[in-house]
Tab-separated table of C-alpha atoms in Angstrom:
chain	number	residue	atom	x	y	z
A	70	UNK	CA	108.772	-52.932	197.588
A	71	UNK	CA	107.110	-49.842	196.246
A	72	UNK	CA	103.431	-49.991	195.504
A	73	UNK	CA	102.986	-48.732	191.920
A	74	UNK	CA	99.222	-49.233	192.031
A	75	UNK	CA	98.694	-45.976	193.835
A	76	UNK	CA	100.934	-43.983	191.620
A	77	UNK	CA	99.589	-41.630	188.941
A	78	UNK	CA	99.978	-42.803	185.310
A	79	UNK	CA	102.909	-42.042	183.109
A	80	UNK	CA	102.962	-41.333	179.402
A	81	UNK	CA	105.131	-42.705	176.536
A	82	UNK	CA	105.256	-40.631	173.386
A	83	UNK	CA	105.717	-42.088	170.805
A	84	UNK	CA	104.854	-45.586	172.101
A	85	UNK	CA	104.576	-46.914	168.602
A	86	UNK	CA	108.214	-46.677	167.653
A	87	UNK	CA	110.689	-49.370	168.617
A	88	UNK	CA	112.222	-47.820	171.733
A	89	UNK	CA	108.964	-46.416	172.956
A	90	UNK	CA	107.240	-49.795	172.741
A	91	UNK	CA	109.930	-51.436	174.840
A	92	UNK	CA	109.677	-48.709	177.460
A	93	UNK	CA	105.878	-49.193	177.480
A	94	UNK	CA	106.258	-52.895	178.073
A	95	UNK	CA	108.796	-52.343	180.873
A	96	UNK	CA	106.530	-49.916	182.620
A	97	UNK	CA	103.526	-52.206	182.380
A	98	UNK	CA	105.640	-55.163	183.706
A	99	UNK	CA	106.459	-52.991	186.730
A	100	UNK	CA	102.833	-52.308	187.384
A	101	UNK	CA	102.563	-48.790	186.097
A	102	UNK	CA	99.425	-47.348	184.491
A	103	UNK	CA	100.559	-46.084	181.052
A	104	UNK	CA	99.209	-43.647	178.571
A	105	UNK	CA	100.492	-44.902	175.203
A	106	UNK	CA	100.536	-41.873	172.948
A	107	UNK	CA	100.860	-43.050	169.300
A	108	UNK	CA	101.354	-40.990	166.140
A	109	UNK	CA	99.500	-41.830	162.890
A	110	UNK	CA	102.835	-42.442	161.077
A	111	UNK	CA	104.123	-44.927	163.671
A	112	UNK	CA	105.247	-48.509	163.149
A	113	UNK	CA	101.994	-50.271	162.052
A	114	UNK	CA	102.800	-53.679	163.566
A	115	UNK	CA	103.678	-52.032	166.850
A	116	UNK	CA	100.486	-49.970	166.800
A	117	UNK	CA	98.424	-53.095	166.144
A	118	UNK	CA	100.050	-54.893	169.081
A	119	UNK	CA	99.544	-51.979	171.468
A	120	UNK	CA	95.776	-51.811	170.522
A	121	UNK	CA	95.535	-55.526	171.140
A	122	UNK	CA	97.252	-55.071	174.500
A	123	UNK	CA	94.802	-52.344	175.498
A	124	UNK	CA	91.905	-54.812	175.221
A	125	UNK	CA	93.352	-57.074	177.887
A	126	UNK	CA	95.306	-54.771	180.170
A	127	UNK	CA	93.303	-52.258	182.191
A	128	UNK	CA	96.562	-50.337	182.968
A	129	UNK	CA	97.050	-49.369	179.399
A	130	UNK	CA	95.264	-46.501	177.727
A	131	UNK	CA	96.005	-45.622	174.046
A	132	UNK	CA	95.841	-42.036	172.759
A	133	UNK	CA	96.127	-40.888	169.165
A	134	UNK	CA	98.545	-37.991	169.160
A	135	UNK	CA	99.934	-35.512	166.521
A	136	UNK	CA	102.978	-33.673	167.917
A	137	UNK	CA	101.855	-30.683	165.821
A	138	UNK	CA	98.401	-30.744	167.428
A	139	UNK	CA	99.052	-29.247	170.870
A	140	UNK	CA	95.704	-30.215	172.297
A	141	UNK	CA	96.169	-33.899	171.467
A	142	UNK	CA	99.381	-33.884	173.467
A	143	UNK	CA	97.718	-32.310	176.446
A	144	UNK	CA	94.947	-34.919	176.403
A	145	UNK	CA	97.486	-37.821	176.460
A	146	UNK	CA	99.360	-36.168	179.341
A	147	UNK	CA	96.301	-35.686	181.567
A	148	UNK	CA	96.955	-36.785	185.207
A	149	UNK	CA	100.440	-38.134	184.284
A	150	UNK	CA	103.379	-37.707	186.552
A	151	UNK	CA	106.064	-38.204	183.929
A	152	UNK	CA	106.613	-38.283	180.193
A	153	UNK	CA	108.929	-40.617	178.354
A	154	UNK	CA	109.603	-38.761	175.174
A	155	UNK	CA	111.065	-40.855	172.364
A	156	UNK	CA	110.365	-39.252	169.091
A	157	UNK	CA	111.631	-40.596	165.815
A	158	UNK	CA	110.826	-40.141	162.106
A	159	UNK	CA	109.724	-43.356	160.398
A	160	UNK	CA	109.941	-41.592	157.042
A	161	UNK	CA	113.679	-41.104	157.493
A	162	UNK	CA	115.695	-37.908	157.842
A	163	UNK	CA	116.560	-34.964	155.677
A	164	UNK	CA	116.950	-31.303	156.370
A	165	UNK	CA	113.141	-30.874	156.413
A	166	UNK	CA	112.561	-33.787	158.831
A	167	UNK	CA	115.259	-32.292	161.179
A	168	UNK	CA	113.235	-29.167	161.475
A	169	UNK	CA	110.019	-31.059	162.023
A	170	UNK	CA	111.425	-33.175	164.785
A	171	UNK	CA	112.762	-30.148	166.557
A	172	UNK	CA	109.321	-28.392	166.377
A	173	UNK	CA	107.601	-31.581	167.555
A	174	UNK	CA	109.859	-31.776	170.577
A	175	UNK	CA	109.308	-28.167	171.487
A	176	UNK	CA	105.560	-28.697	171.362
A	177	UNK	CA	105.782	-31.779	173.604
A	178	UNK	CA	108.010	-30.079	176.227
A	179	UNK	CA	105.808	-26.998	176.275
A	180	UNK	CA	102.734	-29.103	176.757
A	181	UNK	CA	104.448	-30.724	179.829
A	182	UNK	CA	105.053	-27.260	181.140
A	183	UNK	CA	101.381	-26.412	180.853
A	184	UNK	CA	100.263	-29.457	182.908
A	185	UNK	CA	100.073	-29.437	186.709
A	186	UNK	CA	101.033	-33.046	187.172
A	187	UNK	CA	104.235	-33.736	185.112
A	188	UNK	CA	107.137	-34.041	187.510
A	189	UNK	CA	109.850	-35.486	185.177
A	190	UNK	CA	110.634	-35.826	181.516
A	191	UNK	CA	112.801	-38.732	180.405
A	192	UNK	CA	114.042	-37.759	176.952
A	193	UNK	CA	115.384	-40.318	174.493
A	194	UNK	CA	118.408	-38.949	172.522
A	195	UNK	CA	121.291	-40.514	170.806
A	196	UNK	CA	125.076	-40.893	171.031
A	197	UNK	CA	125.103	-39.282	167.602
A	198	UNK	CA	124.220	-36.053	169.382
A	199	UNK	CA	127.629	-36.046	171.000
A	200	UNK	CA	130.238	-37.564	168.656
A	201	UNK	CA	130.246	-35.714	165.325
A	202	UNK	CA	132.686	-32.843	164.689
A	203	UNK	CA	135.258	-31.812	162.091
A	204	UNK	CA	138.002	-33.882	163.850
A	205	UNK	CA	136.071	-36.726	165.257
A	206	UNK	CA	139.155	-38.073	166.947
A	207	UNK	CA	140.291	-34.822	168.564
A	208	UNK	CA	138.918	-35.529	172.068
A	209	UNK	CA	140.562	-38.245	174.217
A	210	UNK	CA	137.284	-38.907	175.996
A	211	UNK	CA	133.714	-38.361	174.739
A	212	UNK	CA	131.244	-38.118	177.563
A	213	UNK	CA	128.016	-36.335	178.501
A	214	UNK	CA	129.601	-32.913	178.122
A	215	UNK	CA	130.137	-33.511	174.412
A	216	UNK	CA	127.882	-32.189	171.649
A	217	UNK	CA	127.862	-32.847	167.896
A	218	UNK	CA	128.760	-29.876	165.733
A	219	UNK	CA	125.701	-28.556	163.825
A	220	UNK	CA	127.636	-27.259	160.754
A	221	UNK	CA	129.714	-30.397	160.390
A	222	UNK	CA	126.490	-32.524	160.501
A	223	UNK	CA	124.958	-30.254	157.778
A	224	UNK	CA	128.057	-30.418	155.602
A	225	UNK	CA	128.242	-34.203	155.774
A	226	UNK	CA	124.431	-34.635	155.573
A	227	UNK	CA	124.344	-36.429	158.889
A	228	UNK	CA	120.578	-35.651	159.299
A	229	UNK	CA	119.833	-38.172	161.959
A	230	UNK	CA	122.651	-36.847	164.124
A	231	UNK	CA	121.648	-33.252	163.513
A	232	UNK	CA	117.976	-33.983	164.408
A	233	UNK	CA	119.002	-35.639	167.655
A	234	UNK	CA	121.463	-32.859	168.512
A	235	UNK	CA	119.068	-29.971	167.789
A	236	UNK	CA	115.987	-31.573	169.330
A	237	UNK	CA	117.859	-32.538	172.542
A	238	UNK	CA	119.329	-29.014	172.847
A	239	UNK	CA	115.922	-27.474	172.214
A	240	UNK	CA	114.391	-29.759	174.834
A	241	UNK	CA	116.950	-28.784	177.409
A	242	UNK	CA	116.698	-25.105	176.675
A	243	UNK	CA	112.918	-25.149	177.070
A	244	UNK	CA	112.849	-27.530	180.050
A	245	UNK	CA	115.288	-25.188	181.889
A	246	UNK	CA	113.348	-22.115	181.005
A	247	UNK	CA	110.125	-23.664	182.243
A	248	UNK	CA	111.869	-25.137	185.279
A	249	UNK	CA	110.983	-28.753	184.344
A	250	UNK	CA	112.904	-31.715	185.724
A	251	UNK	CA	114.417	-33.560	182.651
A	252	UNK	CA	116.882	-36.326	182.087
A	253	UNK	CA	118.181	-37.416	178.667
A	254	UNK	CA	119.330	-40.868	177.676
A	255	UNK	CA	121.836	-40.747	174.855
A	256	UNK	CA	121.516	-44.230	173.350
A	257	UNK	CA	123.952	-46.099	171.167
A	258	UNK	CA	122.727	-48.027	168.045
A	259	UNK	CA	119.651	-49.860	169.262
A	260	UNK	CA	119.694	-53.666	168.724
A	261	UNK	CA	117.223	-56.330	169.853
A	262	UNK	CA	114.372	-58.578	168.733
A	263	UNK	CA	112.899	-57.681	165.319
A	264	UNK	CA	114.925	-54.515	165.125
A	265	UNK	CA	115.519	-54.885	161.385
A	266	UNK	CA	111.792	-55.181	160.747
A	267	UNK	CA	110.512	-52.653	163.255
A	268	UNK	CA	113.223	-49.992	163.310
A	269	UNK	CA	114.937	-50.135	159.932
A	270	UNK	CA	114.962	-46.408	159.173
A	271	UNK	CA	116.532	-45.136	162.419
A	272	UNK	CA	119.020	-48.025	162.307
A	273	UNK	CA	120.241	-47.059	158.807
A	274	UNK	CA	120.327	-43.364	159.539
A	275	UNK	CA	122.269	-43.929	162.763
A	276	UNK	CA	124.859	-45.959	160.787
A	277	UNK	CA	125.615	-43.216	158.325
A	278	UNK	CA	129.349	-42.699	158.906
A	279	UNK	CA	129.711	-45.997	160.712
A	280	UNK	CA	133.257	-46.608	159.446
A	281	UNK	CA	134.334	-43.307	160.849
A	282	UNK	CA	132.619	-44.006	164.215
A	283	UNK	CA	134.213	-47.458	164.334
A	284	UNK	CA	137.748	-46.255	163.524
A	285	UNK	CA	137.486	-43.492	166.103
A	286	UNK	CA	136.211	-45.659	168.988
A	287	UNK	CA	132.684	-44.137	169.180
A	288	UNK	CA	130.578	-46.834	167.500
A	289	UNK	CA	128.520	-48.472	170.266
A	290	UNK	CA	125.287	-50.444	170.579
A	291	UNK	CA	122.711	-50.999	173.232
A	292	UNK	CA	120.195	-53.805	173.686
A	293	UNK	CA	116.660	-52.342	173.621
A	294	UNK	CA	115.629	-54.239	176.796
A	295	UNK	CA	118.544	-52.696	178.747
A	296	UNK	CA	117.752	-49.268	177.246
A	297	UNK	CA	114.177	-49.462	178.351
A	298	UNK	CA	115.276	-50.500	181.845
A	299	UNK	CA	117.662	-47.500	182.097
A	300	UNK	CA	114.825	-45.122	181.117
A	301	UNK	CA	112.694	-46.543	183.940
A	302	UNK	CA	115.569	-46.354	186.449
A	303	UNK	CA	116.289	-42.632	185.778
A	304	UNK	CA	112.526	-42.000	186.196
A	305	UNK	CA	112.320	-43.799	189.530
A	306	UNK	CA	115.642	-42.406	190.933
A	307	UNK	CA	114.949	-38.851	192.085
A	308	UNK	CA	118.648	-38.051	192.182
A	309	UNK	CA	119.219	-38.451	188.435
A	310	UNK	CA	119.992	-35.377	186.415
A	311	UNK	CA	121.457	-34.255	183.117
A	312	UNK	CA	122.495	-36.593	180.296
A	313	UNK	CA	123.385	-40.289	180.454
A	314	UNK	CA	125.304	-42.124	177.795
A	315	UNK	CA	123.766	-45.564	177.441
A	316	UNK	CA	125.325	-48.560	175.586
A	317	UNK	CA	126.279	-52.187	176.242
A	318	UNK	CA	129.472	-52.332	174.141
A	319	UNK	CA	131.795	-50.278	172.022
A	320	UNK	CA	132.650	-51.930	168.759
A	321	UNK	CA	136.459	-51.857	168.707
A	322	UNK	CA	137.536	-55.006	166.706
A	323	UNK	CA	136.818	-56.474	163.362
A	324	UNK	CA	135.217	-59.476	164.965
A	325	UNK	CA	132.832	-57.317	166.962
A	326	UNK	CA	131.992	-55.289	163.769
A	327	UNK	CA	131.192	-58.527	161.893
A	328	UNK	CA	128.950	-59.775	164.673
A	329	UNK	CA	127.135	-56.416	164.699
A	330	UNK	CA	126.601	-56.631	160.952
A	331	UNK	CA	125.318	-60.198	161.351
A	332	UNK	CA	122.697	-59.054	163.896
A	333	UNK	CA	121.481	-56.379	161.487
A	334	UNK	CA	121.326	-58.488	158.358
A	335	UNK	CA	119.840	-58.039	155.845
A	336	UNK	CA	119.652	-54.341	156.458
A	337	UNK	CA	123.345	-53.929	155.984
A	338	UNK	CA	125.635	-56.105	153.742
A	339	UNK	CA	127.902	-58.663	155.513
A	340	UNK	CA	131.611	-58.187	154.829
A	341	UNK	CA	133.404	-61.289	153.455
A	342	UNK	CA	134.561	-63.491	156.282
A	343	UNK	CA	138.130	-63.458	155.078
A	344	UNK	CA	138.221	-59.673	155.662
A	345	UNK	CA	137.567	-60.123	159.394
A	346	UNK	CA	141.001	-61.179	160.723
A	347	UNK	CA	140.424	-59.527	164.173
A	348	UNK	CA	143.916	-57.935	163.980
A	349	UNK	CA	142.944	-54.283	164.332
A	350	UNK	CA	141.900	-53.005	167.748
A	351	UNK	CA	140.615	-49.420	167.872
A	352	UNK	CA	140.660	-47.338	171.127
A	353	UNK	CA	137.373	-46.968	173.049
A	354	UNK	CA	136.731	-43.292	173.621
A	355	UNK	CA	133.146	-43.222	174.900
A	356	UNK	CA	132.883	-42.788	178.712
A	357	UNK	CA	129.874	-43.753	180.726
A	358	UNK	CA	130.640	-43.162	184.373
A	359	UNK	CA	127.196	-41.779	185.199
A	360	UNK	CA	125.421	-44.761	183.850
A	361	UNK	CA	127.724	-47.173	185.636
A	362	UNK	CA	127.040	-45.458	188.919
A	363	UNK	CA	123.253	-45.575	188.280
A	364	UNK	CA	123.375	-49.276	187.546
A	365	UNK	CA	125.690	-50.038	190.518
A	366	UNK	CA	123.494	-48.073	192.956
A	367	UNK	CA	120.316	-49.965	191.652
A	368	UNK	CA	122.072	-53.250	192.223
A	369	UNK	CA	122.852	-52.338	195.841
A	370	UNK	CA	119.229	-51.490	196.657
């Protein structure tokens, strides 16, 4: 078994959002020293829990970071070998927040380029960065080569999808220009413990256009614990590269849709039970061969 005690620390930014917090916990459970970079506008309950954890865990160091304050990012990255970048807007998404998230991502990736220790960036993106276009059902398969159409997202006011598309593309462009090793995880709708309390905004913005996603076989969800584990696996596996679609299940029947709605209650209204006859089955168009191989290879080790 690898000895993580001798490894340099890693940084999670923003550790105070829902996904970042679970990545943080997963890294600590595996013995890593973690720099938890938290933003002032992060989830307050998660921030409080992280600060309590810092008091009893010598492997956790908390840093206050503003992604528009370049120096604060550099401080949080000091001596770190990797960055887990999982930015989200707790205030929600509109055209202004799209631009702010993109600028924040550019600052973070550029800061990584200016360090001497960062060897890998694990970038949290979304399936919504790959599925939206004028004819959502035009592709037989939707995989890591697919990107959402900017103008279509603007026209339909799919601000969350646009933010994730533009910020991921900006991160890739800058990482390649600066010759940084980066891997992105394109996550489905994140579900898990307390998700409706700790991640309500991103959940609701992800679900804009949910009916169209569902009917076109691209509505998928991922458990946050599995998602965090995948982040850590792509970090530890030196062979990983490019984008990875990450989800546990595609929602393709009325029964599955009803169960998903139940898990997200009271954020979204439950349809009447009599409407859920389970008769309609939609084709599943999302493909995740890369993730399957990663998980299978890890199981063989």
